[in-house]
Tab-separated table of N, CA, C and O in Angstrom:
chain	number	residue	atom	x	y	z
A	2	UNK	N	213.687	-5.119	58.491
A	2	UNK	CA	212.309	-5.382	58.116
A	2	UNK	C	212.109	-5.026	56.648
A	2	UNK	O	212.470	-3.945	56.208
A	3	UNK	N	211.513	-5.929	55.904
A	3	UNK	CA	211.307	-5.723	54.475
A	3	UNK	C	210.103	-4.811	54.247
A	3	UNK	O	209.043	-5.000	54.835
A	4	UNK	N	210.286	-3.818	53.401
A	4	UNK	CA	209.190	-2.934	53.023
A	4	UNK	C	208.440	-3.572	51.864
A	4	UNK	O	209.040	-4.020	50.901
A	5	UNK	N	207.130	-3.630	51.950
A	5	UNK	CA	206.313	-4.229	50.893
A	5	UNK	C	205.745	-3.138	50.001
A	5	UNK	O	205.551	-1.998	50.414
A	6	UNK	N	205.477	-3.527	48.760
A	6	UNK	CA	204.910	-2.594	47.791
A	6	UNK	C	203.465	-2.252	48.174
A	6	UNK	O	203.039	-1.115	48.077
A	7	UNK	N	202.704	-3.242	48.611
A	7	UNK	CA	201.324	-3.041	49.047
A	7	UNK	C	201.165	-3.485	50.488
A	7	UNK	O	202.103	-3.983	51.097
A	8	UNK	N	199.964	-3.300	51.025
A	8	UNK	CA	199.699	-3.704	52.404
A	8	UNK	C	198.310	-4.327	52.486
A	8	UNK	O	197.331	-3.716	52.042
A	9	UNK	N	198.245	-5.533	53.051
A	9	UNK	CA	196.950	-6.186	53.276
A	9	UNK	C	196.347	-5.612	54.548
A	9	UNK	O	197.006	-5.555	55.591
A	10	UNK	N	195.111	-5.169	54.451
A	10	UNK	CA	194.373	-4.645	55.601
A	10	UNK	C	193.265	-5.626	55.937
A	10	UNK	O	192.468	-5.985	55.064
A	11	UNK	N	193.237	-6.086	57.180
A	11	UNK	CA	192.142	-6.945	57.632
A	11	UNK	C	190.946	-6.067	57.975
A	11	UNK	O	191.060	-5.134	58.766
A	12	UNK	N	189.825	-6.374	57.376
A	12	UNK	CA	188.581	-5.652	57.632
A	12	UNK	C	187.763	-6.451	58.640
A	12	UNK	O	187.888	-7.675	58.719
A	13	UNK	N	186.933	-5.770	59.434
A	13	UNK	CA	186.173	-6.497	60.460
A	13	UNK	C	185.215	-7.518	59.849
A	13	UNK	O	184.617	-7.265	58.802
A	14	UNK	N	185.132	-8.656	60.513
A	14	UNK	CA	184.206	-9.722	60.118
A	14	UNK	C	183.187	-9.886	61.220
A	14	UNK	O	183.538	-10.272	62.333
A	15	UNK	N	181.959	-9.583	60.921
A	15	UNK	CA	180.882	-9.826	61.878
A	15	UNK	C	180.218	-11.122	61.436
A	15	UNK	O	179.540	-11.168	60.399
A	16	UNK	N	180.492	-12.196	62.192
A	16	UNK	CA	179.959	-13.499	61.799
A	16	UNK	C	178.565	-13.682	62.387
A	16	UNK	O	178.267	-13.229	63.495
A	17	UNK	N	177.723	-14.326	61.618
A	17	UNK	CA	176.329	-14.526	61.994
A	17	UNK	C	175.856	-15.781	61.271
A	17	UNK	O	176.186	-15.958	60.101
A	18	UNK	N	175.099	-16.633	61.939
A	18	UNK	CA	174.603	-17.843	61.262
A	18	UNK	C	173.787	-17.516	60.012
A	18	UNK	O	173.679	-18.330	59.107
A	19	UNK	N	173.224	-16.314	59.956
A	19	UNK	CA	172.407	-15.912	58.801
A	19	UNK	C	173.260	-15.392	57.656
A	19	UNK	O	172.750	-15.114	56.576
A	20	UNK	N	174.567	-15.239	57.891
A	20	UNK	CA	175.461	-14.710	56.864
A	20	UNK	C	176.388	-13.675	57.480
A	20	UNK	O	176.004	-12.966	58.410
A	21	UNK	N	177.596	-13.597	56.989
A	21	UNK	CA	178.600	-12.703	57.560
A	21	UNK	C	178.543	-11.325	56.921
A	21	UNK	O	178.031	-11.157	55.816
A	22	UNK	N	179.114	-10.345	57.614
A	22	UNK	CA	179.120	-8.970	57.156
A	22	UNK	C	180.511	-8.383	57.392
A	22	UNK	O	181.115	-8.619	58.432
A	23	UNK	N	181.010	-7.654	56.410
A	23	UNK	CA	182.277	-6.932	56.547
A	23	UNK	C	182.026	-5.489	56.157
A	23	UNK	O	181.261	-5.208	55.227
A	24	UNK	N	182.664	-4.576	56.878
A	24	UNK	CA	182.460	-3.156	56.622
A	24	UNK	C	183.811	-2.479	56.400
A	24	UNK	O	184.810	-2.849	57.017
A	25	UNK	N	183.821	-1.496	55.492
A	25	UNK	CA	184.999	-0.660	55.250
A	25	UNK	C	184.572	0.772	55.527
A	25	UNK	O	183.607	1.255	54.932
A	26	UNK	N	185.265	1.435	56.454
A	26	UNK	CA	184.906	2.799	56.837
A	26	UNK	C	186.104	3.723	56.686
A	26	UNK	O	187.195	3.404	57.156
A	27	UNK	N	185.871	4.874	56.085
A	27	UNK	CA	186.972	5.819	55.884
A	27	UNK	C	187.455	6.415	57.189
A	27	UNK	O	188.569	6.914	57.256
A	28	UNK	N	186.671	6.363	58.242
A	28	UNK	CA	187.124	6.880	59.533
A	28	UNK	C	187.727	5.783	60.400
A	28	UNK	O	188.148	6.040	61.514
A	29	UNK	N	187.736	4.554	59.863
A	29	UNK	CA	188.233	3.438	60.662
A	29	UNK	C	189.355	2.697	59.983
A	29	UNK	O	190.520	3.049	60.102
A	30	UNK	N	189.005	1.657	59.201
A	30	UNK	CA	190.012	0.761	58.671
A	30	UNK	C	190.514	1.135	57.277
A	30	UNK	O	191.448	0.533	56.784
A	31	UNK	N	189.907	2.107	56.615
A	31	UNK	CA	190.389	2.575	55.315
A	31	UNK	C	191.124	3.894	55.549
A	31	UNK	O	190.525	4.853	56.044
A	32	UNK	N	192.428	3.955	55.219
A	32	UNK	CA	193.232	5.122	55.595
A	32	UNK	C	193.108	6.320	54.653
A	32	UNK	O	194.055	7.079	54.496
A	33	UNK	N	191.948	6.472	54.015
A	33	UNK	CA	191.705	7.651	53.182
A	33	UNK	C	190.204	7.853	53.063
A	33	UNK	O	189.422	6.943	53.320
A	34	UNK	N	189.812	9.079	52.693
A	34	UNK	CA	188.402	9.364	52.434
A	34	UNK	C	188.006	8.693	51.119
A	34	UNK	O	188.706	8.815	50.110
A	35	UNK	N	186.911	7.952	51.135
A	35	UNK	CA	186.469	7.214	49.953
A	35	UNK	C	185.617	8.138	49.080
A	35	UNK	O	184.545	8.576	49.492
A	36	UNK	N	186.118	8.442	47.876
A	36	UNK	CA	185.383	9.309	46.959
A	36	UNK	C	184.738	8.539	45.818
A	36	UNK	O	183.904	9.081	45.108
A	37	UNK	N	185.143	7.272	45.630
A	37	UNK	CA	184.598	6.497	44.517
A	37	UNK	C	184.689	5.022	44.854
A	37	UNK	O	185.625	4.587	45.536
A	38	UNK	N	183.707	4.276	44.396
A	38	UNK	CA	183.733	2.817	44.502
A	38	UNK	C	183.343	2.252	43.148
A	38	UNK	O	182.439	2.768	42.489
A	39	UNK	N	184.070	1.229	42.721
A	39	UNK	CA	183.685	0.541	41.489
A	39	UNK	C	184.042	-0.927	41.621
A	39	UNK	O	184.801	-1.314	42.511
A	40	UNK	N	183.472	-1.756	40.773
A	40	UNK	CA	183.751	-3.178	40.836
A	40	UNK	C	183.892	-3.728	39.430
A	40	UNK	O	183.303	-3.250	38.481
A	41	UNK	N	184.753	-4.756	39.332
A	41	UNK	CA	185.070	-5.421	38.075
A	41	UNK	C	184.581	-6.856	38.205
A	41	UNK	O	184.838	-7.507	39.217
A	42	UNK	N	183.913	-7.362	37.173
A	42	UNK	CA	183.347	-8.709	37.225
A	42	UNK	C	183.217	-9.250	35.809
A	42	UNK	O	183.443	-8.514	34.838
A	43	UNK	N	182.867	-10.535	35.695
A	43	UNK	CA	182.740	-11.200	34.388
A	43	UNK	C	184.014	-11.061	33.563
A	43	UNK	O	183.964	-10.868	32.344
A	44	UNK	N	185.174	-11.157	34.222
A	44	UNK	CA	186.444	-11.084	33.494
A	44	UNK	C	186.665	-12.428	32.800
A	44	UNK	O	186.704	-13.460	33.474
A	45	UNK	N	186.799	-12.436	31.472
A	45	UNK	CA	187.000	-13.710	30.772
A	45	UNK	C	188.310	-14.379	31.184
A	45	UNK	O	189.280	-13.703	31.539
A	46	UNK	N	188.332	-15.702	31.141
A	46	UNK	CA	189.537	-16.454	31.478
A	46	UNK	C	190.732	-15.969	30.668
A	46	UNK	O	190.614	-15.709	29.471
A	47	UNK	N	191.858	-15.796	31.338
A	47	UNK	CA	193.071	-15.381	30.669
A	47	UNK	C	193.230	-13.875	30.500
A	47	UNK	O	194.294	-13.413	30.099
A	48	UNK	N	192.193	-13.106	30.787
A	48	UNK	CA	192.274	-11.645	30.650
A	48	UNK	C	192.882	-11.036	31.907
A	48	UNK	O	192.844	-11.619	32.981
A	49	UNK	N	193.423	-9.832	31.757
A	49	UNK	CA	193.939	-9.095	32.911
A	49	UNK	C	193.346	-7.702	32.909
A	49	UNK	O	192.890	-7.191	31.881
A	50	UNK	N	193.332	-7.087	34.100
A	50	UNK	CA	192.821	-5.730	34.273
A	50	UNK	C	193.927	-4.895	34.891
A	50	UNK	O	194.972	-5.401	35.249
A	51	UNK	N	193.671	-3.616	35.065
A	51	UNK	CA	194.699	-2.740	35.607
A	51	UNK	C	195.642	-2.334	34.502
A	51	UNK	O	195.226	-1.867	33.457
A	52	UNK	N	196.940	-2.536	34.739
A	52	UNK	CA	197.930	-2.126	33.760
A	52	UNK	C	198.111	-0.620	33.745
A	52	UNK	O	198.201	-0.014	32.684
A	53	UNK	N	198.134	-0.030	34.945
A	53	UNK	CA	198.333	1.412	35.074
A	53	UNK	C	198.769	1.756	36.493
A	53	UNK	O	198.790	0.901	37.365
A	54	UNK	N	199.111	3.018	36.688
A	54	UNK	CA	199.416	3.561	38.010
A	54	UNK	C	198.660	4.873	38.146
A	54	UNK	O	198.156	5.423	37.163
A	55	UNK	N	198.565	5.378	39.382
A	55	UNK	CA	197.925	6.663	39.657
A	55	UNK	C	198.922	7.612	40.292
A	55	UNK	O	199.755	7.201	41.102
A	56	UNK	N	198.802	8.888	39.961
A	56	UNK	CA	199.653	9.924	40.559
A	56	UNK	C	199.102	10.364	41.912
A	56	UNK	O	199.855	10.624	42.835
A	57	UNK	N	197.774	10.468	42.048
A	57	UNK	CA	197.155	11.004	43.267
A	57	UNK	C	196.212	10.029	43.970
A	57	UNK	O	195.958	10.173	45.151
A	58	UNK	N	195.665	9.077	43.248
A	58	UNK	CA	194.607	8.212	43.788
A	58	UNK	C	195.184	7.010	44.522
A	58	UNK	O	196.015	6.275	43.983
A	59	UNK	N	194.742	6.813	45.763
A	59	UNK	CA	195.037	5.597	46.529
A	59	UNK	C	193.823	4.678	46.398
A	59	UNK	O	192.699	5.153	46.249
A	60	UNK	N	194.058	3.368	46.492
A	60	UNK	CA	192.959	2.422	46.343
A	60	UNK	C	193.055	1.293	47.362
A	60	UNK	O	194.150	0.926	47.795
A	61	UNK	N	191.895	0.767	47.718
A	61	UNK	CA	191.804	-0.459	48.496
A	61	UNK	C	191.076	-1.457	47.608
A	61	UNK	O	189.931	-1.209	47.203
A	62	UNK	N	191.741	-2.569	47.278
A	62	UNK	CA	191.195	-3.575	46.366
A	62	UNK	C	190.755	-4.779	47.186
A	62	UNK	O	191.529	-5.316	47.989
A	63	UNK	N	189.504	-5.217	46.979
A	63	UNK	CA	188.925	-6.318	47.751
A	63	UNK	C	188.330	-7.348	46.797
A	63	UNK	O	187.599	-6.988	45.863
A	64	UNK	N	188.629	-8.623	47.028
A	64	UNK	CA	187.961	-9.708	46.305
A	64	UNK	C	186.683	-10.020	47.075
A	64	UNK	O	186.697	-10.803	48.013
A	65	UNK	N	185.583	-9.378	46.702
A	65	UNK	CA	184.328	-9.621	47.424
A	65	UNK	C	183.715	-10.957	47.029
A	65	UNK	O	182.859	-11.484	47.736
A	66	UNK	N	184.165	-11.519	45.917
A	66	UNK	CA	183.751	-12.853	45.499
A	66	UNK	C	184.855	-13.484	44.688
A	66	UNK	O	185.530	-12.804	43.915
A	67	UNK	N	185.091	-14.767	44.893
A	67	UNK	CA	186.118	-15.458	44.128
A	67	UNK	C	187.518	-15.000	44.485
A	67	UNK	O	187.777	-14.548	45.602
A	68	UNK	N	188.431	-15.107	43.522
A	68	UNK	CA	189.821	-14.767	43.780
A	68	UNK	C	190.471	-14.224	42.522
A	68	UNK	O	190.001	-14.444	41.407
A	69	UNK	N	191.584	-13.519	42.723
A	69	UNK	CA	192.420	-13.033	41.640
A	69	UNK	C	193.755	-12.607	42.229
A	69	UNK	O	193.885	-12.448	43.442
A	70	UNK	N	194.736	-12.432	41.370
A	70	UNK	CA	196.053	-11.960	41.775
A	70	UNK	C	196.190	-10.483	41.446
A	70	UNK	O	195.714	-10.031	40.402
A	71	UNK	N	196.866	-9.764	42.330
A	71	UNK	CA	197.218	-8.373	42.075
A	71	UNK	C	198.741	-8.283	42.151
A	71	UNK	O	199.322	-8.609	43.188
A	72	UNK	N	199.369	-7.860	41.057
A	72	UNK	CA	200.809	-7.658	41.048
A	72	UNK	C	201.064	-6.158	41.139
A	72	UNK	O	200.543	-5.381	40.327
A	73	UNK	N	201.835	-5.765	42.168
A	73	UNK	CA	202.177	-4.366	42.399
A	73	UNK	C	203.650	-4.158	42.102
A	73	UNK	O	204.478	-5.011	42.402
A	74	UNK	N	203.965	-2.999	41.531
A	74	UNK	CA	205.326	-2.683	41.100
A	74	UNK	C	205.565	-1.210	41.412
A	74	UNK	O	204.807	-0.351	40.965
A	75	UNK	N	206.598	-0.916	42.217
A	75	UNK	CA	206.905	0.481	42.549
A	75	UNK	C	208.086	1.018	41.746
A	75	UNK	O	208.639	2.063	42.046
A	76	UNK	N	208.484	0.291	40.712
A	76	UNK	CA	209.594	0.707	39.874
A	76	UNK	C	210.889	0.000	40.211
A	76	UNK	O	211.787	-0.084	39.385
A	77	UNK	N	210.983	-0.527	41.440
A	77	UNK	CA	212.183	-1.274	41.813
A	77	UNK	C	211.848	-2.656	42.365
A	77	UNK	O	212.661	-3.565	42.291
A	78	UNK	N	210.653	-2.818	42.927
A	78	UNK	CA	210.233	-4.118	43.459
A	78	UNK	C	208.874	-4.482	42.879
A	78	UNK	O	208.044	-3.607	42.625
A	79	UNK	N	208.671	-5.782	42.742
A	79	UNK	CA	207.402	-6.295	42.233
A	79	UNK	C	206.945	-7.404	43.168
A	79	UNK	O	207.717	-8.300	43.486
A	80	UNK	N	205.687	-7.322	43.615
A	80	UNK	CA	205.121	-8.349	44.497
A	80	UNK	C	203.731	-8.716	44.015
A	80	UNK	O	202.979	-7.851	43.558
A	81	UNK	N	203.389	-9.999	44.146
A	81	UNK	CA	202.069	-10.484	43.754
A	81	UNK	C	201.310	-10.925	45.000
A	81	UNK	O	201.853	-11.629	45.855
A	82	UNK	N	200.075	-10.483	45.100
A	82	UNK	CA	199.191	-10.808	46.223
A	82	UNK	C	197.997	-11.596	45.693
A	82	UNK	O	197.374	-11.187	44.710
A	83	UNK	N	197.685	-12.706	46.353
A	83	UNK	CA	196.465	-13.447	46.050
A	83	UNK	C	195.368	-12.881	46.932
A	83	UNK	O	195.467	-12.926	48.167
A	84	UNK	N	194.336	-12.328	46.313
A	84	UNK	CA	193.175	-11.849	47.078
A	84	UNK	C	192.063	-12.880	46.920
A	84	UNK	O	191.634	-13.178	45.809
A	85	UNK	N	191.627	-13.428	48.044
A	85	UNK	CA	190.593	-14.465	48.007
A	85	UNK	C	189.729	-14.467	49.265
A	85	UNK	O	189.025	-15.430	49.517
A	86	UNK	N	189.796	-13.411	50.069
A	86	UNK	CA	188.970	-13.293	51.264
A	86	UNK	C	188.217	-11.963	51.210
A	86	UNK	O	188.858	-10.917	51.082
A	87	UNK	N	186.900	-11.964	51.345
A	87	UNK	CA	186.142	-10.711	51.279
A	87	UNK	C	186.336	-9.814	52.500
A	87	UNK	O	185.837	-8.693	52.523
A	88	UNK	N	187.086	-10.284	53.487
A	88	UNK	CA	187.345	-9.481	54.688
A	88	UNK	C	188.777	-8.942	54.698
A	88	UNK	O	189.276	-8.505	55.731
A	89	UNK	N	189.442	-8.962	53.535
A	89	UNK	CA	190.779	-8.380	53.427
A	89	UNK	C	190.837	-7.469	52.215
A	89	UNK	O	190.247	-7.773	51.175
A	90	UNK	N	191.549	-6.357	52.363
A	90	UNK	CA	191.746	-5.450	51.246
A	90	UNK	C	193.221	-5.187	51.049
A	90	UNK	O	194.003	-5.194	52.006
A	91	UNK	N	193.611	-4.971	49.811
A	91	UNK	CA	194.994	-4.642	49.479
A	91	UNK	C	195.094	-3.141	49.260
A	91	UNK	O	194.454	-2.600	48.352
A	92	UNK	N	195.873	-2.478	50.108
A	92	UNK	CA	196.070	-1.038	49.998
A	92	UNK	C	197.128	-0.765	48.935
A	92	UNK	O	198.230	-1.304	48.998
A	93	UNK	N	196.771	0.057	47.943
A	93	UNK	CA	197.680	0.403	46.850
A	93	UNK	C	197.916	1.901	46.899
A	93	UNK	O	196.985	2.702	46.739
A	94	UNK	N	199.156	2.277	47.134
A	94	UNK	CA	199.518	3.690	47.260
A	94	UNK	C	199.703	4.317	45.877
A	94	UNK	O	199.726	3.630	44.855
A	95	UNK	N	199.883	5.625	45.866
A	95	UNK	CA	200.149	6.343	44.627
A	95	UNK	C	201.496	5.889	44.067
A	95	UNK	O	202.338	5.350	44.790
A	96	UNK	N	201.687	6.097	42.773
A	96	UNK	CA	202.960	5.742	42.155
A	96	UNK	C	203.248	4.261	42.160
A	96	UNK	O	204.402	3.855	42.220
A	97	UNK	N	202.191	3.433	42.108
A	97	UNK	CA	202.346	1.979	42.108
A	97	UNK	C	201.616	1.403	40.899
A	97	UNK	O	200.412	1.602	40.744
A	98	UNK	N	202.373	0.700	40.049
A	98	UNK	CA	201.780	0.031	38.892
A	98	UNK	C	201.057	-1.215	39.378
A	98	UNK	O	201.564	-1.948	40.213
A	99	UNK	N	199.843	-1.446	38.855
A	99	UNK	CA	199.088	-2.631	39.266
A	99	UNK	C	198.554	-3.373	38.056
A	99	UNK	O	198.136	-2.760	37.068
A	100	UNK	N	198.593	-4.717	38.168
A	100	UNK	CA	198.010	-5.600	37.169
A	100	UNK	C	197.206	-6.656	37.921
A	100	UNK	O	197.696	-7.233	38.895
A	101	UNK	N	195.982	-6.885	37.492
A	101	UNK	CA	195.113	-7.890	38.106
A	101	UNK	C	194.892	-8.998	37.089
A	101	UNK	O	194.544	-8.719	35.930
A	102	UNK	N	195.109	-10.256	37.518
A	102	UNK	CA	194.902	-11.365	36.602
A	102	UNK	C	194.543	-12.639	37.360
A	102	UNK	O	194.353	-12.614	38.574
A	103	UNK	N	194.423	-13.738	36.632
A	103	UNK	CA	194.036	-15.045	37.185
A	103	UNK	C	192.727	-14.962	37.963
A	103	UNK	O	192.608	-15.479	39.078
A	104	UNK	N	191.725	-14.319	37.362
A	104	UNK	CA	190.406	-14.222	37.996
A	104	UNK	C	189.729	-15.581	37.981
A	104	UNK	O	189.689	-16.256	36.949
A	105	UNK	N	189.204	-15.995	39.141
A	105	UNK	CA	188.424	-17.228	39.191
A	105	UNK	C	187.063	-16.965	38.541
A	105	UNK	O	186.646	-15.818	38.357
A	106	UNK	N	186.365	-18.049	38.218
A	106	UNK	CA	185.028	-17.918	37.657
A	106	UNK	C	184.124	-17.221	38.672
A	106	UNK	O	184.108	-17.574	39.846
A	107	UNK	N	183.417	-16.202	38.255
A	107	UNK	CA	182.503	-15.482	39.144
A	107	UNK	C	183.174	-14.488	40.073
A	107	UNK	O	182.519	-13.934	40.958
A	108	UNK	N	184.471	-14.221	39.894
A	108	UNK	CA	185.172	-13.291	40.785
A	108	UNK	C	184.601	-11.878	40.643
A	108	UNK	O	184.229	-11.445	39.548
A	109	UNK	N	184.543	-11.174	41.766
A	109	UNK	CA	184.133	-9.766	41.793
A	109	UNK	C	185.200	-8.990	42.556
A	109	UNK	O	185.511	-9.307	43.699
A	110	UNK	N	185.754	-7.972	41.897
A	110	UNK	CA	186.799	-7.123	42.466
A	110	UNK	C	186.195	-5.767	42.784
A	110	UNK	O	185.750	-5.048	41.880
A	111	UNK	N	186.167	-5.418	44.069
A	111	UNK	CA	185.683	-4.112	44.516
A	111	UNK	C	186.884	-3.208	44.753
A	111	UNK	O	187.859	-3.625	45.373
A	112	UNK	N	186.810	-1.972	44.258
A	112	UNK	CA	187.872	-1.004	44.479
A	112	UNK	C	187.286	0.236	45.143
A	112	UNK	O	186.334	0.829	44.628
A	113	UNK	N	187.846	0.602	46.305
A	113	UNK	CA	187.500	1.849	46.977
A	113	UNK	C	188.634	2.819	46.678
A	113	UNK	O	189.803	2.489	46.889
A	114	UNK	N	188.289	4.004	46.172
A	114	UNK	CA	189.297	4.940	45.690
A	114	UNK	C	189.219	6.262	46.431
A	114	UNK	O	188.135	6.721	46.809
A	115	UNK	N	190.397	6.873	46.613
A	115	UNK	CA	190.487	8.146	47.341
A	115	UNK	C	190.108	9.345	46.479
A	115	UNK	O	189.952	10.441	47.007
A	116	UNK	N	189.982	9.145	45.170
A	116	UNK	CA	189.689	10.257	44.259
A	116	UNK	C	188.593	9.856	43.288
A	116	UNK	O	188.391	8.677	43.011
A	117	UNK	N	187.894	10.855	42.744
A	117	UNK	CA	186.951	10.593	41.670
A	117	UNK	C	187.747	10.331	40.393
A	117	UNK	O	188.941	10.589	40.327
A	118	UNK	N	187.067	9.832	39.362
A	118	UNK	CA	187.756	9.485	38.117
A	118	UNK	C	188.339	10.724	37.459
A	118	UNK	O	187.658	11.737	37.292
A	119	UNK	N	189.621	10.629	37.091
A	119	UNK	CA	190.308	11.706	36.378
A	119	UNK	C	191.342	11.056	35.475
A	119	UNK	O	192.349	10.533	35.958
A	120	UNK	N	191.092	11.063	34.185
A	120	UNK	CA	192.005	10.404	33.241
A	120	UNK	C	193.422	10.951	33.370
A	120	UNK	O	194.391	10.219	33.183
A	121	UNK	N	193.565	12.221	33.729
A	121	UNK	CA	194.885	12.822	33.881
A	121	UNK	C	195.695	12.254	35.037
A	121	UNK	O	196.902	12.477	35.107
A	122	UNK	N	195.037	11.527	35.943
A	122	UNK	CA	195.723	10.932	37.094
A	122	UNK	C	196.375	9.595	36.731
A	122	UNK	O	197.195	9.088	37.475
A	123	UNK	N	195.996	9.036	35.584
A	123	UNK	CA	196.485	7.717	35.188
A	123	UNK	C	197.837	7.808	34.483
A	123	UNK	O	198.082	8.740	33.708
A	124	UNK	N	198.694	6.824	34.740
A	124	UNK	CA	199.889	6.590	33.936
A	124	UNK	C	199.660	5.219	33.305
A	124	UNK	O	199.632	4.209	34.010
A	125	UNK	N	199.462	5.189	31.992
A	125	UNK	CA	199.082	3.944	31.320
A	125	UNK	C	200.219	3.317	30.513
A	125	UNK	O	200.040	2.238	29.958
A	126	UNK	N	201.368	3.983	30.458
A	126	UNK	CA	202.519	3.466	29.733
A	126	UNK	C	203.608	3.116	30.749
A	126	UNK	O	204.006	3.976	31.541
A	127	UNK	N	204.075	1.866	30.744
A	127	UNK	CA	205.010	1.411	31.777
A	127	UNK	C	206.325	2.179	31.736
A	127	UNK	O	206.887	2.498	32.781
A	128	UNK	N	206.839	2.482	30.556
A	128	UNK	CA	208.089	3.244	30.469
A	128	UNK	C	207.918	4.647	31.050
A	128	UNK	O	208.806	5.154	31.742
A	129	UNK	N	206.764	5.267	30.798
A	129	UNK	CA	206.494	6.590	31.383
A	129	UNK	C	206.355	6.476	32.907
A	129	UNK	O	206.751	7.386	33.645
A	130	UNK	N	205.787	5.363	33.369
A	130	UNK	CA	205.686	5.111	34.807
A	130	UNK	C	207.076	5.059	35.437
A	130	UNK	O	207.319	5.674	36.475
A	131	UNK	N	207.979	4.318	34.805
A	131	UNK	CA	209.341	4.204	35.345
A	131	UNK	C	210.017	5.564	35.399
A	131	UNK	O	210.722	5.876	36.370
A	132	UNK	N	209.791	6.412	34.396
A	132	UNK	CA	210.336	7.773	34.430
A	132	UNK	C	209.712	8.564	35.582
A	132	UNK	O	210.401	9.305	36.274
A	133	UNK	N	208.412	8.383	35.788
A	133	UNK	CA	207.686	9.138	36.823
A	133	UNK	C	208.186	8.806	38.224
A	133	UNK	O	208.330	9.709	39.059
A	134	UNK	N	208.458	7.532	38.500
A	134	UNK	CA	208.838	7.144	39.865
A	134	UNK	C	210.316	7.349	40.163
A	134	UNK	O	210.733	7.213	41.306
A	135	UNK	N	211.126	7.705	39.155
A	135	UNK	CA	212.557	7.947	39.406
A	135	UNK	C	212.773	9.265	40.099
A	135	UNK	O	212.051	10.201	39.978
């Protein structure tokens, strides 16, 4: 069985003629306590986001609107995931480099994080990342 760098988590979809609803709960489908939520939007065409790894913070990345690609790299394997369903999240573990790109027009990227913001938790240089994961 092939081990993947990230993991897609299906979130519950409550369908309703008036509009659908999806929920993410730290006691249910999110495998960590959620300490922070943020979202990225209005990304200009051709731009990318991410370009870092975390030492302690785990994240669940959701395309709540539109689509984008997330490329994950654990230092030895690299995989790209297309996120385009608001009822799916990509689980990103610690020690994983991530790059987000190819945002569709109007895309909104929601990130649920296991930790509050701490600049010291970031690895922003790829060569330093490779040293860290060895």
